[in-house]
């Protein structure tokens, strides 16, 4: 194949708000995580460079998908975050991907606080490769300058070599973290209460159990 890269962007002003909160409830979360994690694993093993263009809101599962690409191009005012903890749950795929990208301290902050950051900060932290007013154009420009002139077959070997150990670590960890989420987290009072409270548009009453 002569394919030199794939650009992943979004139709409309926002990249993704992530999975619906209803999909996080006990009856549906196993299927939701299986589908999301299946996509993430396919993306991290993708054989050619996967360039992700992010603008607007990029939250929850949406950010996890973006993180699974090879390079992120982001608009300066885009909003990125893993707000799951505010609902009483955590972000399984991001728990595996963020430490690989930005180290333990910065990823810990984002994962446990649930706070959002803007595109410019995402680049400073090492999540995004480039900040651009038009991230789709920036991704295509990167392709034209750096990837199109290369041998597509050699590029595939370079991608495989660069990601080999990273892929192995994420594949091992995501299985463990998914079981932690489904078997332990979802058996707690607060996880279910937090999700139900969000759907009902009321503040959660944590019982810390």
XYZ file of N, CA and C in Angstrom:
627
model
N 0.833 -1.198 0.000
C 0.000 0.000 0.000
C 0.874 1.257 0.000
N 0.408 2.275 -0.713
C 1.141 3.539 -0.774
C 0.628 4.539 0.259
N -0.271 4.104 1.136
C -0.838 5.004 2.141
C 0.253 5.522 3.070
N 0.368 6.869 3.178
C 1.430 7.460 3.969
C 0.987 7.987 5.313
N -0.310 8.187 5.504
C -0.838 8.690 6.784
C -2.359 8.703 6.708
N -2.975 8.816 7.881
C -4.421 9.030 7.975
C -4.638 10.227 8.894
N -5.484 11.163 8.470
C -5.849 12.297 9.314
C -7.235 12.035 9.882
N -7.337 12.088 11.215
C -8.611 11.890 11.897
C -9.066 13.234 12.448
N -10.196 13.735 11.938
C -10.748 14.976 12.477
C -12.238 14.776 12.735
N -12.938 15.848 12.987
C -14.347 15.726 13.359
C -15.200 16.601 12.457
N -16.407 16.136 12.206
C -17.375 16.932 11.471
C -18.029 17.866 12.488
N -18.014 19.152 12.220
C -18.613 20.084 13.167
C -17.567 20.748 14.035
N -18.022 21.594 14.973
C -17.094 22.437 15.747
C -16.376 21.719 16.891
N -16.829 20.516 17.260
C -16.227 19.814 18.394
C -15.685 18.454 17.960
N -14.580 18.032 18.597
C -14.013 16.722 18.276
C -14.916 15.621 18.828
N -15.154 15.639 20.141
C -16.039 14.637 20.750
C -16.261 14.940 22.226
N -17.487 14.760 22.668
C -17.795 14.891 24.095
C -17.650 13.548 24.814
N -17.267 12.498 24.078
C -17.099 11.182 24.678
C -18.382 10.381 24.700
N -18.336 9.240 25.361
C -19.509 8.380 25.478
C -20.568 9.054 26.343
N -21.827 8.739 26.082
C -22.896 9.311 26.905
C -22.789 8.763 28.324
N -23.247 9.541 29.281
C -23.168 9.111 30.681
C -24.010 7.854 30.894
N -25.142 7.756 30.179
C -25.989 6.562 30.298
C -25.218 5.291 29.953
N -24.299 5.388 28.985
C -23.507 4.220 28.583
C -22.525 3.776 29.663
N -22.289 4.634 30.660
C -21.382 4.281 31.756
C -22.079 3.486 32.863
N -23.412 3.416 32.831
C -24.157 2.721 33.895
C -23.884 1.215 33.851
N -24.096 0.518 34.987
C -23.716 -0.897 35.092
C -24.198 -1.800 33.955
N -25.411 -1.589 33.469
C -25.934 -2.478 32.428
C -25.291 -2.303 31.069
N -24.654 -1.163 30.848
C -24.138 -0.862 29.516
C -22.625 -0.663 29.454
N -21.982 -0.468 30.597
C -20.578 -0.037 30.561
C -19.637 -1.108 30.024
N -19.949 -2.399 30.209
C -19.056 -3.441 29.700
C -18.976 -3.383 28.181
N -20.131 -3.239 27.516
C -20.152 -3.143 26.058
C -19.477 -1.863 25.582
N -19.729 -0.758 26.291
C -19.133 0.523 25.909
C -17.609 0.458 25.995
N -17.092 -0.084 27.116
C -15.640 -0.167 27.275
C -15.015 -1.130 26.272
N -15.695 -2.238 26.002
C -15.167 -3.202 25.028
C -15.023 -2.543 23.659
N -16.029 -1.767 23.267
C -15.983 -1.105 21.962
C -14.910 -0.017 21.939
N -14.880 0.808 22.987
C -13.910 1.903 23.046
C -12.483 1.379 23.106
N -12.247 0.387 23.957
C -10.902 -0.141 24.104
C -10.461 -0.919 22.864
N -11.422 -1.551 22.197
C -11.104 -2.209 20.927
C -10.616 -1.199 19.897
N -11.298 -0.041 19.837
C -10.887 1.020 18.916
C -9.510 1.570 19.293
N -9.307 1.839 20.584
C -8.019 2.370 21.055
C -6.881 1.411 20.699
N -7.087 0.125 20.911
C -6.035 -0.853 20.621
C -5.759 -0.944 19.121
N -6.806 -0.840 18.307
C -6.592 -0.817 16.850
C -5.801 0.419 16.447
N -6.105 1.552 17.068
C -5.434 2.796 16.713
C -3.963 2.801 17.120
N -3.657 2.325 18.339
C -2.249 2.379 18.767
C -1.381 1.424 17.950
N -2.019 0.416 17.334
C -1.282 -0.532 16.492
C -1.382 -0.196 15.005
N -1.957 0.967 14.676
C -2.161 1.327 13.282
C -0.808 1.414 12.575
N -0.694 0.833 11.386
C 0.637 0.697 10.765
C 1.196 1.951 10.111
N 0.359 2.954 9.863
C 0.861 4.205 9.280
C 0.552 5.355 10.234
N 1.283 6.484 10.121
C 1.041 7.600 11.032
C -0.418 8.038 11.051
N -0.952 8.175 12.250
C -2.336 8.580 12.467
C -2.300 9.973 13.090
N -2.648 10.969 12.292
C -2.580 12.370 12.708
C -3.975 12.816 13.125
N -4.105 13.326 14.335
C -5.412 13.675 14.899
C -5.539 15.196 14.995
N -6.597 15.734 14.411
C -6.850 17.174 14.443
C -7.986 17.450 15.425
N -7.702 18.241 16.451
C -8.667 18.469 17.537
C -9.024 19.947 17.625
N -10.318 20.219 17.605
C -10.814 21.569 17.890
C -12.063 21.437 18.756
N -12.413 22.502 19.447
C -13.602 22.476 20.295
C -13.421 21.564 21.493
N -14.517 20.920 21.905
C -14.490 20.033 23.072
C -13.931 18.662 22.695
N -13.008 18.174 23.507
C -12.428 16.840 23.313
C -12.310 16.227 24.706
N -13.348 15.520 25.110
C -13.494 15.116 26.512
C -13.731 13.613 26.644
N -13.385 13.074 27.807
C -13.715 11.689 28.142
C -13.199 10.708 27.103
N -14.109 9.845 26.646
C -13.746 8.866 25.626
C -13.257 9.515 24.345
N -13.700 10.739 24.073
C -13.227 11.462 22.895
C -11.745 11.759 22.987
N -11.290 12.177 24.171
C -9.864 12.431 24.358
C -9.085 11.121 24.336
N -9.664 10.061 24.877
C -8.978 8.766 24.847
C -8.720 8.314 23.411
N -9.695 8.551 22.530
C -9.512 8.221 21.113
C -8.401 9.086 20.510
N -8.432 10.389 20.800
C -7.394 11.282 20.280
C -6.002 10.852 20.755
N -5.899 10.470 22.033
C -4.608 10.059 22.607
C -4.047 8.804 21.946
N -4.925 8.004 21.340
C -4.495 6.756 20.708
C -3.853 6.982 19.347
N -3.970 8.209 18.815
C -3.304 8.521 17.563
C -1.808 8.707 17.781
N -1.091 8.979 16.689
C 0.357 9.157 16.784
C 0.748 10.590 17.125
N 0.119 11.553 16.474
C 0.407 12.969 16.738
C -0.903 13.743 16.752
N -1.058 14.626 17.742
C -2.261 15.453 17.852
C -1.922 16.891 17.457
N -2.757 17.450 16.588
C -2.685 18.856 16.199
C -3.936 19.514 16.777
N -3.757 20.591 17.541
C -4.859 21.102 18.352
C -5.021 22.604 18.167
N -6.264 23.058 18.157
C -6.498 24.501 18.115
C -6.194 25.081 19.499
N -5.724 26.338 19.571
C -5.282 26.888 20.867
C -6.380 26.950 21.922
N -7.641 27.094 21.487
C -8.747 27.233 22.432
C -9.555 25.938 22.600
N -9.070 24.834 22.043
C -9.753 23.551 22.246
C -9.765 23.221 23.737
N -10.743 22.444 24.162
C -10.856 22.046 25.568
C -10.686 20.540 25.672
N -9.670 20.114 26.421
C -9.368 18.693 26.564
C -9.437 18.305 28.037
N -9.935 17.100 28.308
C -9.980 16.663 29.694
C -10.591 15.292 29.850
N -10.323 14.713 31.015
C -10.920 13.428 31.422
C -11.766 13.718 32.660
N -13.022 14.168 32.468
C -13.847 14.584 33.606
C -14.527 13.439 34.359
N -14.154 12.194 34.034
C -14.851 11.046 34.617
C -14.905 11.067 36.135
N -13.810 11.506 36.781
C -13.772 11.476 38.246
C -14.841 12.358 38.885
N -15.276 13.377 38.168
C -16.333 14.242 38.699
C -17.660 13.487 38.777
N -17.768 12.395 38.015
C -18.981 11.566 38.019
C -18.849 10.363 38.955
N -17.654 10.196 39.536
C -17.448 9.059 40.437
C -16.843 7.838 39.769
N -16.366 7.992 38.518
C -15.686 6.886 37.835
C -14.322 7.388 37.360
N -13.526 6.507 36.744
C -12.237 6.941 36.225
C -12.153 6.628 34.736
N -11.108 7.084 34.087
C -10.937 6.911 32.639
C -9.941 5.781 32.376
N -10.414 4.582 32.042
C -9.506 3.440 31.933
C -8.446 3.589 30.834
N -8.863 3.890 29.609
C -7.882 3.977 28.520
C -6.896 5.114 28.764
N -7.398 6.262 29.229
C -6.506 7.398 29.509
C -5.521 7.062 30.627
N -5.929 6.200 31.562
C -5.024 5.786 32.640
C -3.822 5.022 32.075
N -4.003 4.436 30.902
C -2.920 3.705 30.242
C -2.130 4.601 29.278
N -2.827 5.495 28.580
C -2.199 6.290 27.527
C -1.503 7.544 28.042
N -2.138 8.271 28.964
C -1.568 9.542 29.413
C -0.197 9.397 30.085
N 0.002 8.426 30.984
C 1.338 8.304 31.593
C 2.432 8.057 30.559
N 2.089 7.337 29.488
C 3.060 7.076 28.425
C 3.450 8.373 27.723
N 2.492 9.265 27.565
C 2.716 10.491 26.797
C 3.358 11.599 27.617
N 2.882 11.803 28.830
C 3.293 13.014 29.561
C 3.871 12.722 30.945
N 4.088 11.445 31.260
C 4.692 11.113 32.543
C 3.665 10.970 33.652
N 4.124 10.508 34.787
C 3.210 10.131 35.870
C 2.608 11.327 36.608
N 3.389 12.360 36.849
C 2.880 13.486 37.646
C 1.787 14.248 36.900
N 2.065 14.612 35.663
C 1.083 15.376 34.891
C -0.165 14.547 34.586
N 0.026 13.269 34.265
C -1.131 12.431 33.974
C -1.962 12.192 35.240
N -1.296 12.015 36.362
C -2.005 11.821 37.633
C -2.902 13.020 37.917
N -2.365 14.215 37.743
C -3.141 15.444 37.943
C -4.412 15.428 37.103
N -4.291 15.177 35.811
C -5.467 15.215 34.930
C -6.450 14.089 35.237
N -5.930 12.909 35.571
C -6.795 11.747 35.799
C -7.572 11.834 37.103
N -6.963 12.355 38.162
C -7.673 12.384 39.446
C -8.454 13.682 39.667
N -8.016 14.783 39.037
C -8.734 16.052 39.229
C -9.935 16.163 38.302
N -9.825 15.547 37.122
C -10.885 15.696 36.135
C -10.926 17.079 35.503
N -9.882 17.891 35.733
C -9.905 19.258 35.212
C -9.668 19.273 33.706
N -10.104 20.342 33.071
C -9.886 20.489 31.643
C -8.733 21.458 31.393
N -8.090 21.303 30.249
C -7.021 22.195 29.820
C -7.339 22.682 28.414
N -6.740 23.791 28.014
C -6.934 24.267 26.647
C -5.808 23.746 25.764
N -5.995 23.899 24.467
C -5.057 23.337 23.509
C -3.622 23.766 23.720
N -3.421 25.051 24.021
C -2.060 25.551 24.218
C -1.377 24.825 25.373
N -2.111 24.580 26.464
C -1.542 23.859 27.608
C -1.292 22.395 27.262
N -2.162 21.829 26.438
C -1.984 20.435 26.013
C -0.659 20.266 25.266
N -0.302 21.275 24.474
C 0.973 21.217 23.751
C 2.144 21.367 24.719
N 2.036 22.280 25.671
C 3.102 22.488 26.661
C 3.333 21.219 27.476
N 2.242 20.504 27.782
C 2.344 19.283 28.583
C 2.889 18.100 27.787
N 2.838 18.195 26.467
C 3.319 17.094 25.643
C 2.226 16.200 25.095
N 0.969 16.592 25.278
C -0.142 15.813 24.717
C -0.253 16.083 23.213
N -0.180 17.365 22.843
C -0.312 17.756 21.440
C 1.044 18.040 20.830
N 1.180 17.713 19.560
C 2.424 17.967 18.835
C 2.520 19.421 18.385
N 1.373 19.989 17.980
C 1.393 21.340 17.428
C 0.085 22.054 17.720
N 0.170 23.347 18.018
C -1.011 24.197 18.182
C -1.189 24.992 16.901
N -2.396 24.968 16.347
C -2.657 25.689 15.105
C -4.122 26.115 15.064
N -4.360 27.303 14.532
C -5.740 27.793 14.409
C -6.575 26.830 13.577
N -5.952 26.238 12.551
C -6.614 25.239 11.708
C -5.850 23.919 11.853
N -6.215 23.101 12.838
C -5.427 21.884 13.097
C -5.469 20.874 11.951
N -6.592 20.833 11.217
C -6.674 19.912 10.072
C -5.624 20.297 9.016
N -5.533 21.597 8.742
C -4.548 22.077 7.768
C -3.128 21.793 8.255
N -2.897 21.976 9.548
C -1.570 21.722 10.118
C -1.191 20.243 9.983
N -2.164 19.359 10.204
C -1.900 17.922 10.066
C -1.560 17.572 8.618
N -2.310 18.145 7.676
C -2.047 17.889 6.259
C -0.696 18.469 5.838
N -0.342 19.641 6.380
C 0.951 20.256 6.069
C 2.093 19.385 6.591
N 1.902 18.799 7.777
C 2.907 17.886 8.331
C 3.086 16.687 7.404
N 1.960 16.160 6.938
C 2.024 15.029 6.006
C 2.798 15.408 4.738
N 2.442 16.537 4.151
C 3.071 16.967 2.899
C 4.584 17.145 3.053
N 4.994 17.751 4.177
C 6.416 18.045 4.365
C 7.223 16.847 4.833
N 6.661 16.079 5.780
C 7.471 15.073 6.457
C 7.171 13.622 6.074
N 5.973 13.328 5.605
C 5.604 11.934 5.370
C 5.471 11.575 3.893
N 4.853 12.449 3.116
C 4.626 12.165 1.695
C 5.921 11.854 0.930
N 7.043 12.550 1.232
C 8.280 12.252 0.487
C 8.917 10.912 0.844
N 8.442 10.258 1.889
C 9.071 9.027 2.373
C 8.531 7.789 1.648
N 9.292 6.714 1.727
C 8.810 5.412 1.255
C 7.714 4.928 2.199
N 6.532 4.627 1.666
C 5.415 4.178 2.508
C 5.754 2.870 3.220
N 6.478 1.987 2.549
C 6.823 0.707 3.191
C 7.840 0.917 4.314
N 8.828 1.759 4.082
C 9.819 2.033 5.135
C 9.177 2.749 6.318
N 8.211 3.627 6.017
C 7.505 4.367 7.066
C 6.789 3.410 8.014
N 6.223 2.361 7.474
C 5.515 1.380 8.307
C 6.471 0.706 9.291
N 7.694 0.408 8.830
C 8.668 -0.198 9.732
C 9.116 0.797 10.798
N 9.233 2.058 10.418
C 9.625 3.091 11.388
C 8.554 3.247 12.466
N 7.292 3.226 12.043
C 6.179 3.327 12.995
C 6.195 2.136 13.947
N 6.382 0.945 13.394
C 6.397 -0.271 14.216
C 7.535 -0.236 15.228
N 8.704 0.199 14.778
C 9.872 0.252 15.667
C 9.674 1.268 16.783
N 9.100 2.419 16.444
C 8.923 3.486 17.429
C 7.909 3.116 18.496
N 6.935 2.272 18.153
C 5.804 1.996 19.050
C 5.848 0.617 19.690
N 6.836 -0.191 19.377
C 6.825 -1.606 19.747
C 6.602 -1.836 21.236
N 7.447 -1.248 22.082
C 7.342 -1.473 23.524
C 6.128 -0.757 24.113
N 5.800 0.411 23.558
C 4.636 1.178 24.001
C 3.351 0.359 23.820
N 3.213 -0.259 22.647
C 2.019 -1.074 22.356
C 1.904 -2.225 23.351
N 3.008 -2.888 23.622
C 2.986 -4.021 24.552
C 2.534 -3.590 25.937
N 3.049 -2.454 26.415
C 2.673 -1.979 27.752
C 1.198 -1.607 27.819
N 0.709 -0.892 26.813
C -0.689 -0.450 26.835
C -1.634 -1.649 26.729
N -1.320 -2.611 25.882
C -2.179 -3.800 25.740
C -2.289 -4.561 27.060
N -1.166 -4.702 27.760
C -1.181 -5.411 29.044
C -1.970 -4.633 30.104
N -1.745 -3.324 30.160
C -2.351 -2.527 31.220
C -3.849 -2.325 31.003
N -4.272 -2.157 29.757
C -5.677 -1.826 29.503
C -6.583 -2.981 29.925
N -6.103 -4.218 29.781
C -6.893 -5.380 30.227
C -7.103 -5.339 31.736
N -6.020 -5.060 32.463
C -6.079 -5.022 33.928
C -6.983 -3.884 34.405
N -6.828 -2.732 33.789
C -7.575 -1.545 34.209
C -9.067 -1.691 33.875
N -9.371 -2.336 32.757
C -10.781 -2.571 32.407
C -11.443 -3.477 33.438
N -10.733 -4.500 33.894
C -11.297 -5.393 34.917
C -11.465 -4.650 36.237
N -10.505 -3.795 36.585
C -10.602 -2.982 37.798
C -11.870 -2.121 37.750
N -12.134 -1.542 36.600
C -13.312 -0.689 36.407
C -14.603 -1.505 36.550
N -14.695 -2.611 35.818
C -15.949 -3.371 35.762
C -16.206 -4.192 37.028
N -15.167 -4.825 37.563
C -15.355 -5.755 38.687
C -15.323 -5.071 40.047
N -14.562 -3.973 40.147
C -14.391 -3.348 41.461
C -15.046 -1.973 41.550
N -14.683 -1.065 40.666
C -15.257 0.283 40.713
C -16.780 0.245 40.618
N -17.314 -0.505 39.635
C -18.758 -0.490 39.402
C -19.538 -1.255 40.473
N -18.825 -1.912 41.380
C -19.486 -2.566 42.516
C -19.634 -1.612 43.693
N -19.107 -0.381 43.559
C -19.183 0.566 44.669
C -20.462 1.401 44.592
N -20.870 1.889 45.734
C -22.041 2.758 45.829
C -21.812 4.063 45.071
N -20.662 4.695 45.296
C -20.445 6.044 44.790
C -20.364 6.114 43.266
N -19.797 5.086 42.638
C -19.687 5.120 41.174
C -21.066 5.191 40.533
N -21.966 4.348 40.991
C -23.317 4.321 40.410
C -24.089 5.575 40.811
N -23.959 5.984 42.060
C -24.638 7.185 42.539
C -24.196 8.430 41.763
N -22.900 8.531 41.511
C -22.380 9.689 40.801
C -22.922 9.797 39.395
N -22.984 8.674 38.702
C -23.527 8.660 37.337
C -25.013 8.997 37.335
N -25.748 8.393 38.266
C -27.196 8.643 38.331
C -27.483 10.098 38.695
N -26.661 10.672 39.562
C -26.842 12.067 39.953
C -26.629 12.997 38.764
N -25.611 12.700 37.948
C -25.342 13.538 36.775
C -26.515 13.492 35.801
N -27.040 12.298 35.569
C -28.172 12.141 34.646
C -29.393 12.889 35.167
N -29.580 12.875 36.491
C -30.725 13.554 37.112
C -30.458 15.046 37.352
N -29.249 15.515 36.952
C -28.866 16.922 37.101
C -28.902 17.396 38.558
N -28.362 16.559 39.436
C -28.222 16.951 40.829
C -26.811 16.625 41.322
N -26.444 17.233 42.439
C -25.099 16.992 42.973
C -25.034 15.610 43.614
N -23.946 14.883 43.387
C -23.833 13.553 44.003
C -23.612 13.671 45.510
N -24.169 12.736 46.235
C -23.951 12.647 47.679
C -23.018 11.470 47.935
N -21.743 11.747 48.040
C -20.764 10.653 48.188
C -20.875 10.023 49.583
N -20.829 8.700 49.613
C -20.749 7.966 50.877
C -19.357 7.349 51.063
N -18.482 7.598 50.096
C -17.077 7.175 50.168
C -16.934 5.662 50.307
N -17.817 4.974 49.603
C -17.769 3.496 49.600
C -18.301 2.955 48.275
